[in-house]
Coordinates of C-alpha atoms and ligand atoms in Angstrom, one line a residue:
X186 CA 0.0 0.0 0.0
X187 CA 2.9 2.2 0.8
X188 CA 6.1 0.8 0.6
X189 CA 9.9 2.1 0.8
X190 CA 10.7 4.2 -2.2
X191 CA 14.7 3.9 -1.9
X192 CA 17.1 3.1 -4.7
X193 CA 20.5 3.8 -6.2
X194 CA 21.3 7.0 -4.1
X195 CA 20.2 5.1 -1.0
X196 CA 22.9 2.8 -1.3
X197 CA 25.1 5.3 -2.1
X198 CA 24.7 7.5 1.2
X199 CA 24.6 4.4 3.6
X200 CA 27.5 3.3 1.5
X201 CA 29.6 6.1 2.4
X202 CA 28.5 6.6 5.9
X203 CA 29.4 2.5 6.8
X204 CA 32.7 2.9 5.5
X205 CA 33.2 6.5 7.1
X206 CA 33.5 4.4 10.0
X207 CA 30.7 6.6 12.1
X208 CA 28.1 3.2 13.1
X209 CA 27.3 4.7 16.3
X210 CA 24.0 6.6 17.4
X211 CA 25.9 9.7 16.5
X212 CA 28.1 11.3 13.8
X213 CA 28.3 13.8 11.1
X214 CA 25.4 12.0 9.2
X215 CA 23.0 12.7 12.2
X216 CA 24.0 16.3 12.7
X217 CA 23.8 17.0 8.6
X218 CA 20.1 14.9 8.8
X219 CA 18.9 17.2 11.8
X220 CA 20.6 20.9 10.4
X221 CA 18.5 20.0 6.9
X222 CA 15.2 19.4 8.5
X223 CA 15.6 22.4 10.7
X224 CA 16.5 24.4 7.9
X225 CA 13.7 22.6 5.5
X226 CA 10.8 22.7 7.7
X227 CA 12.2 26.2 9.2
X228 CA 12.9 25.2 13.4
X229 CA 15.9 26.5 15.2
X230 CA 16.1 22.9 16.5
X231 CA 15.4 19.0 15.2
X232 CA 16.3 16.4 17.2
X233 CA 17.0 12.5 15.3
X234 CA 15.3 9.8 17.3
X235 CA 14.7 6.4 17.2
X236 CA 11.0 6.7 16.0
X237 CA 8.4 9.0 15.9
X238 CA 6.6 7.1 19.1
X239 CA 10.3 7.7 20.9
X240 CA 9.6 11.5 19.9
X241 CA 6.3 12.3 20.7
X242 CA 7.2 10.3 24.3
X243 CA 10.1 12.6 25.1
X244 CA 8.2 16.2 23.6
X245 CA 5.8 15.3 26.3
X246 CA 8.5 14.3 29.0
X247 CA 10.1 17.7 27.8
X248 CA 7.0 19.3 28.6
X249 CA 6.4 18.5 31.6
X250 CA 3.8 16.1 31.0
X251 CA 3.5 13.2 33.5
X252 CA 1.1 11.4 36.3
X253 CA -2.4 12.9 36.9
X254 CA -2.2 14.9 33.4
X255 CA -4.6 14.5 31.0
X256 CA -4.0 14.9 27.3
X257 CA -6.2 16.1 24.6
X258 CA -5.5 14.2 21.5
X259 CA -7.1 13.0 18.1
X260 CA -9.5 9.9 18.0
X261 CA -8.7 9.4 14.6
X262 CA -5.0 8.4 14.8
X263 CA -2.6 5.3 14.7
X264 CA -2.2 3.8 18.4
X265 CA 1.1 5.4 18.7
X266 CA -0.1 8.9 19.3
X267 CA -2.2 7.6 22.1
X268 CA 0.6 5.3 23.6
X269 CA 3.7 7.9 23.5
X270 CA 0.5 10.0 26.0
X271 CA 0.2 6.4 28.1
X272 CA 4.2 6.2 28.0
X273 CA 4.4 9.6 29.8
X274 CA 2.2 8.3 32.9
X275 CA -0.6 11.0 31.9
X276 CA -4.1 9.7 30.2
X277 CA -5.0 10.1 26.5
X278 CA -8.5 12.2 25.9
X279 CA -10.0 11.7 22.7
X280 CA -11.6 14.0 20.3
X281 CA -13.6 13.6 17.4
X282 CA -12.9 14.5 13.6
X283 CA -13.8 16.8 11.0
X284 CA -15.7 14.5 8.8
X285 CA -14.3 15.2 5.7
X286 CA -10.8 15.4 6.7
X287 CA -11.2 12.8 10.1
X288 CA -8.6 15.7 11.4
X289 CA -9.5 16.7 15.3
X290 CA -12.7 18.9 15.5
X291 CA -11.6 22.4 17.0
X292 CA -15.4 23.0 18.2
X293 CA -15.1 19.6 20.5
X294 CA -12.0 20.5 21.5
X295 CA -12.7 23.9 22.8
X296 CA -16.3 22.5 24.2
X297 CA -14.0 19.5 25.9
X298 CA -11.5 22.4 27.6
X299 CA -14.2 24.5 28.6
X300 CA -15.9 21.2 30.4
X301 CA -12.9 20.2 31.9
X302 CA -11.5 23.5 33.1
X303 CA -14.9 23.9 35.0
X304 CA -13.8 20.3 36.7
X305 CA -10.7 21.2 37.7
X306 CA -9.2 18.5 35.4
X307 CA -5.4 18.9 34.8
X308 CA -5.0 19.3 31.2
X309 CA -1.4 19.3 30.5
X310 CA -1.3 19.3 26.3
X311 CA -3.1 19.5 23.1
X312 CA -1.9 16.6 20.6
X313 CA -3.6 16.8 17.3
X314 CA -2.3 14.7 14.6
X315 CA -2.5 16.1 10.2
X316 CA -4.2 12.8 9.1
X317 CA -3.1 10.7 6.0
X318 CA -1.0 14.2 5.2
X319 CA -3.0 16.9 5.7
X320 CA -2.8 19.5 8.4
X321 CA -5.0 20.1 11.3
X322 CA -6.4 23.7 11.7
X323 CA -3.5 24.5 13.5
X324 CA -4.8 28.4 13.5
X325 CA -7.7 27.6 15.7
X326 CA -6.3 25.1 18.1
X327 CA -3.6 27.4 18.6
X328 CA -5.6 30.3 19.6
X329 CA -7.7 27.8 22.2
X330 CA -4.3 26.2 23.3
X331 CA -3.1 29.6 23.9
X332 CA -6.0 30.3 26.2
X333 CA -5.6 27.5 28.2
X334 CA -1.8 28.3 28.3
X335 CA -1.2 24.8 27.5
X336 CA 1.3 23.1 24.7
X337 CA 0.8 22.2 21.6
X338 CA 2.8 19.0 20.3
X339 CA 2.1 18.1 16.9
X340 CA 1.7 14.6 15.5
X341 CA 2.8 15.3 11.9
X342 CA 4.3 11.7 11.3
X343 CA 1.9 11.7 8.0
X344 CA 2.4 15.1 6.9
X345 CA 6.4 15.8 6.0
X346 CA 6.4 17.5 3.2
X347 CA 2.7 19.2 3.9
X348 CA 2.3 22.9 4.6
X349 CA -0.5 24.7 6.3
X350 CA -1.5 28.3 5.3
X351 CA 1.8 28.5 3.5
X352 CA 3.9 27.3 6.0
X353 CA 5.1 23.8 6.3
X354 CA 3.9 21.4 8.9
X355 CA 6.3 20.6 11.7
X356 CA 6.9 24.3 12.1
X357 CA 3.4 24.5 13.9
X358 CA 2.0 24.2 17.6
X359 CA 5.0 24.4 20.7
X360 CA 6.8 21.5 19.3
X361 CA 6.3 18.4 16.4
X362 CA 7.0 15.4 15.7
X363 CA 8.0 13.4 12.3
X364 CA 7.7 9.7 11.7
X365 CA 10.6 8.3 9.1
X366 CA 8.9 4.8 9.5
X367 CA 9.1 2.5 6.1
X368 CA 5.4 3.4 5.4
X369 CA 5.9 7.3 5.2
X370 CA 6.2 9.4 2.9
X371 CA 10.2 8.9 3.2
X372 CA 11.9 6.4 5.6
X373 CA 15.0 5.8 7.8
X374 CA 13.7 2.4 7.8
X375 CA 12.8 3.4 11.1
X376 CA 13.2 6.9 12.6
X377 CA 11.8 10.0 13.6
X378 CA 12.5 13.8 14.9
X379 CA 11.5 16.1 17.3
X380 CA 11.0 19.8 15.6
X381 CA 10.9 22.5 18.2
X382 CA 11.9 26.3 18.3
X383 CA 12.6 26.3 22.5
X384 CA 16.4 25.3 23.3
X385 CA 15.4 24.0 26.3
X386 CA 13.3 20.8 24.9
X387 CA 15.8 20.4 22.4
X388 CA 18.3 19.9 24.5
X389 CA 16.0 17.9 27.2
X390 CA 15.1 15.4 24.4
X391 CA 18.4 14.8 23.5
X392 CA 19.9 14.2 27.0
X393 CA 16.4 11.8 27.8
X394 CA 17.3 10.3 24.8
X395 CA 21.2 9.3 25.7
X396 CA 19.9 7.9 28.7
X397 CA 20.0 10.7 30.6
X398 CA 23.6 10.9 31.2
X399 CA 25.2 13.9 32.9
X400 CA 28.4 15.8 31.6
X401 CA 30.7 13.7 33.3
X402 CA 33.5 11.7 32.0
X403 CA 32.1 8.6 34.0
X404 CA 28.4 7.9 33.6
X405 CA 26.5 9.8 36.1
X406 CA 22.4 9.4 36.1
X407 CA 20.3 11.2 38.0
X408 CA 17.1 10.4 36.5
X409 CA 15.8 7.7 34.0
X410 CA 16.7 8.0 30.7
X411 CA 15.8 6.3 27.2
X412 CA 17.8 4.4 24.6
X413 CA 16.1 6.6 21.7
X414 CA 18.7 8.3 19.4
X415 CA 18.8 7.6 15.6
X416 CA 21.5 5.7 14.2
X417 CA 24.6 7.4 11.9
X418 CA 24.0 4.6 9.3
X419 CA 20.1 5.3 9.0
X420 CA 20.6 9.2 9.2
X421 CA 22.7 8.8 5.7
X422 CA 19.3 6.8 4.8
X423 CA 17.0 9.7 5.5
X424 CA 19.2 12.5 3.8
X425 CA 19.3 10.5 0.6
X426 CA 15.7 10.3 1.3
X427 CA 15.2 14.0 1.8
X428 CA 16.8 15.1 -1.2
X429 CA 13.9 13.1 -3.2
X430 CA 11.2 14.4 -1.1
X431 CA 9.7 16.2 -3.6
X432 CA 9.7 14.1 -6.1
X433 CA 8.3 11.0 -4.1
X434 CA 5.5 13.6 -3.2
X435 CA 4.9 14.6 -6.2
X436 CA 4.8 10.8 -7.5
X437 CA 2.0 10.2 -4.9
X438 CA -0.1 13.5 -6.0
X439 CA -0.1 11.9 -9.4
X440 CA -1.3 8.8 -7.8
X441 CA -4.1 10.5 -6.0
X442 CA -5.0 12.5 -9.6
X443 CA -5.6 9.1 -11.1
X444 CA -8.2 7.8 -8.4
X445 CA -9.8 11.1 -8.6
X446 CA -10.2 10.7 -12.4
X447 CA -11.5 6.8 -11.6
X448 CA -13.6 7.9 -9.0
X449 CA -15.0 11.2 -10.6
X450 CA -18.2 10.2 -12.6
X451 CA -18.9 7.2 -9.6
X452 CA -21.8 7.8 -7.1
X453 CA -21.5 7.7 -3.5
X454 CA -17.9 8.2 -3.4
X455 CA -15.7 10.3 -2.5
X456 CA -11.7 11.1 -2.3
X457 CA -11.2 11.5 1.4
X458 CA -10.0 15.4 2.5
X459 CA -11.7 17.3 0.1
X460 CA -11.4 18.4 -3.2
X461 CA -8.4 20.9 -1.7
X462 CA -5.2 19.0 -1.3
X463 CA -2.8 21.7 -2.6
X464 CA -1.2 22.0 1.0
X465 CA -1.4 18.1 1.2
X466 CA 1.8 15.7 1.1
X467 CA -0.5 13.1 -0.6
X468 CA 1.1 10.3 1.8
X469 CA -1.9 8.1 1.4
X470 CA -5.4 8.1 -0.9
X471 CA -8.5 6.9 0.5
X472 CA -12.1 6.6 -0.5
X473 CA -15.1 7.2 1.2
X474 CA -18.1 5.1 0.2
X475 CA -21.6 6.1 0.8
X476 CA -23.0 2.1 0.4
X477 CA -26.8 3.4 -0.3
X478 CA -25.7 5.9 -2.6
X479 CA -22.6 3.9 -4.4
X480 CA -24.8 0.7 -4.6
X481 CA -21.5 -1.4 -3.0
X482 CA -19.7 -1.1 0.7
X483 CA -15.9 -0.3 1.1
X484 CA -15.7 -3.4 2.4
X485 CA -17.1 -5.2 -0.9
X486 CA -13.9 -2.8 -2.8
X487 CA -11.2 -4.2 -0.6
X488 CA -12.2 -8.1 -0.9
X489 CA -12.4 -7.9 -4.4
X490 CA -9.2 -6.4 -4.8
X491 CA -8.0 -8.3 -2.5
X492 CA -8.9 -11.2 -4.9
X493 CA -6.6 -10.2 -7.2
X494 CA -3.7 -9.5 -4.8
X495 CA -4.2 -5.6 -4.6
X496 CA -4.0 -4.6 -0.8
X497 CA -6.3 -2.0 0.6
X498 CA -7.0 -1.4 4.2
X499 CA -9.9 0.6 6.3
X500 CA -9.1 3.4 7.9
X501 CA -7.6 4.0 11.1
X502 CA -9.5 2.8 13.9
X503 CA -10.7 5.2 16.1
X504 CA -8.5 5.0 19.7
X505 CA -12.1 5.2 21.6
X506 CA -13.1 2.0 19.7
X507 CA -9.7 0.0 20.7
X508 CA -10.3 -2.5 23.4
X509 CA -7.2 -1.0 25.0
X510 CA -8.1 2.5 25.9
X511 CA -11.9 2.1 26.2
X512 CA -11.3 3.6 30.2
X513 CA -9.9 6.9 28.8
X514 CA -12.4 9.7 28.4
X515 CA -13.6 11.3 25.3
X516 CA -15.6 13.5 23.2
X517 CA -17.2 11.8 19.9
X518 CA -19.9 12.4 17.8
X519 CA -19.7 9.5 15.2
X520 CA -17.9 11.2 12.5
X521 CA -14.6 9.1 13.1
X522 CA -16.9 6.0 13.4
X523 CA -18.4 6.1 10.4
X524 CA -15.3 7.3 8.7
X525 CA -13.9 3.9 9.8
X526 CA -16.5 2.3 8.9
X527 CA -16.9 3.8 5.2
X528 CA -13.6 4.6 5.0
X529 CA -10.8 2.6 2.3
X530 CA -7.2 3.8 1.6
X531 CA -5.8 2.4 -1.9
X532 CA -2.2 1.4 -3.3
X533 CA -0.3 5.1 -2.7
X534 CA 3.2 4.6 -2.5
X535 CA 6.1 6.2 -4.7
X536 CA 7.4 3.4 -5.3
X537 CA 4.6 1.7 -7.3
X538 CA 5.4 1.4 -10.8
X539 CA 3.4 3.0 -14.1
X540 CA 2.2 -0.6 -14.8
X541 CA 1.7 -1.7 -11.4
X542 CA -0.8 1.5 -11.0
X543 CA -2.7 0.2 -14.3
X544 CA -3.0 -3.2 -12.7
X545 CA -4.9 -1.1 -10.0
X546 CA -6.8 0.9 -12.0
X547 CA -8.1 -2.0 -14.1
X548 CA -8.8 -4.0 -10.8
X549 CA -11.1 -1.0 -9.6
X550 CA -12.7 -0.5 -13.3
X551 CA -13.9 -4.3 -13.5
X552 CA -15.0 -3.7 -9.9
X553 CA -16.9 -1.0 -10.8
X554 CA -18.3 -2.0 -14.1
X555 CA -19.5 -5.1 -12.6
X556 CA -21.5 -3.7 -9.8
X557 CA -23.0 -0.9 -12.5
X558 CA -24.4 -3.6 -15.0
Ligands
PLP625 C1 3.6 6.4 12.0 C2 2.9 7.2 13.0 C3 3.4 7.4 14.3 C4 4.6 6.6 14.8 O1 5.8 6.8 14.2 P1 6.9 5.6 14.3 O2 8.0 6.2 13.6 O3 6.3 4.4 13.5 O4 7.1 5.3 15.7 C5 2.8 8.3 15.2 N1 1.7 8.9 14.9 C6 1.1 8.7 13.7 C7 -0.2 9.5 13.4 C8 1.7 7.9 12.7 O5 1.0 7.7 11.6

């Protein structure tokens, strides 16, 4: 569905770092990595970690956030957004979506503040999350954030490469967080980075991520630490990887074009996040599928492509659905329910071939023709 787009210059960078003898966690290849994504997504500071889980664990650690703290974060996420809040001791609160772009509803989130200001709840941080690439209306929760004098820390592991009103994502809310797993839009193989602006989580992130050593010359500790910085060898991986970004972004907007062209003239469906992608990364294309209108379910889609070897998969979810955090509190209104529910994300990788995307496209026609006649 998405899978690693790395070739020639790949090899090439790893190559070169293996035999520049820096293997460790640290060396010239992590510096370069972090000083190009500072300067790319425009932060004074990025920090290389081991994932994006590992990052969005130590922004909140960084922050302050711990035991007793609550968390305000999107329903309509993958489970690490909600486990990096479980990993910090505080509790996960879960907010409902926009419907059309399943990003977190600023409405329910200021009516979920206002309610739990009045009990004297501790709410420590705002954790939205730019869905399948597209940002969050980071103007809005910002203003409500700032209210509450709370943080924002931004889940943007889908969105590199994204902007928001002109400006790229990962430069918005207090501090963010990027995801270089092998599914994104580009990969470390596994990796992530914290983005921030304030020195003193920069450099808090980076000592919690050492395992919290003082600056000793024997190893002093005088608090738990993590085993969470990003490797020389995979650093080489992700600049190789930057400097195709746009390209590999590009690739996937062209992907998205051709389902919008399949699915154009077909009732009851719908390209999920709206007709305007222009500030979109395009990391992965989904449908929506209104069964009473289309005739067919999304579920009825992904068997049959399934069939013929074509993977598909719902859509996230929802964290209030998941056996493992049904305690935690939240504010939902059905939209990420039936998003999961109606929801299908297609084949949208960079590294799919011309003739592989045909094989798709013909899949989806016979699909299609089949349930029309
Ligand atoms: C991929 C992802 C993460 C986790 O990133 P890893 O690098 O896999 O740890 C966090 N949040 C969201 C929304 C993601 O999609």
């Amino acid at each position: 569905m998405s899978s690693p787009d790395v070739g020639a210059l790949e090899e090439r960078y790893i190559l070169e770092a293996l035999r520049s003898g820096w293997i460790a966690p640290l060396g010239p290849d992590v510096d370069g990595f972090e000083t190009d994504m500072a300067e790319r997504i425009g932060r004074k500071h990025a920090v290389a970690l081991s994932s994006g889980t590992a990052a969005l664990h130590l922004a909140l650690l960084a922050r302050g956030v711990g035991p007793g703290d609550l968390v305000l974060t999107s329903t309509m996420t993958f489970a690490a957004t909600a486990n990096a809040i479980v990993y910090s001791g505080a509790e996960p609160y879960f907010i409902d979506c926009l419907p059309e772009t399943g990003n977190m509803d600023p409405a329910l989130l200021s009516e979920s503040l206002q309610e739990l200001e009045q009990t004297g709840a501790r709410v420590a941080a705002i954790m939205p999350v730019d869905l399948l690439g597209k940002a969050v209306d980071y103007r809005t929760i910002q203003v409500l954030a700032g209210e509450a004098g709370i943080p924002v820390i931004a889940d943007a592991a889908e969105s590199l490469g994204a902007s928001y009103m002109g400006r790229p994502t990962g430069s918005w809310g207090d501090d963010a967080v990027f995801s270089f797993n092998g599914n994104k839009v580009m990969t470390t193989s596994g990796g992530g980075m914290l983005m921030t602006d304030d020195e003193a989580v920069a450099s808090k992130v980076r000592y919690l991520a050492t395992q919290a050593r003082q600056p000793t010359l024997h190893y002093e500790h005088t608090e738990i630490g993590f085993n969470y910085r990003l490797s020389n060898l995979l650093a080489a991986l992700g600049r190789a990887q930057l400097s195709r970004l746009d390209d590999m972004i590009e690739r996937r907007r062209q992907i998205r074009e051709h389902y919008r062209e399949l699915f154009a003239a077909v009732p009851g469906v719908e390209i999920f996040g709206g007709a305007n992608d222009a500030e979109d990364n395009c990391w992965l294309t989904s449908v929506v599928v209104n069964e009473s209108e289309a005739g067919w379910s999304a579920k009825q889609l992904s068997e049959a492509l399934g069939d013929v070897n074509v993977e598909t998969r719902p859509l996230w979810k929802p964290m209030h659905l998941q056996p493992v955090f049904q305690q935690h509190r939240r504010r939902v209104n059905g939209s990420s329910d039936r998003l999961f529910e109606s929801g299908l994300t297609l084949p949208s990788g960079s590294a799919m071939k011309e003739q592989e995307m045909s094989r798709v496209v013909q899949a989806i026609e016979r699909f299609l023709t089949a349930r029309m006649n």
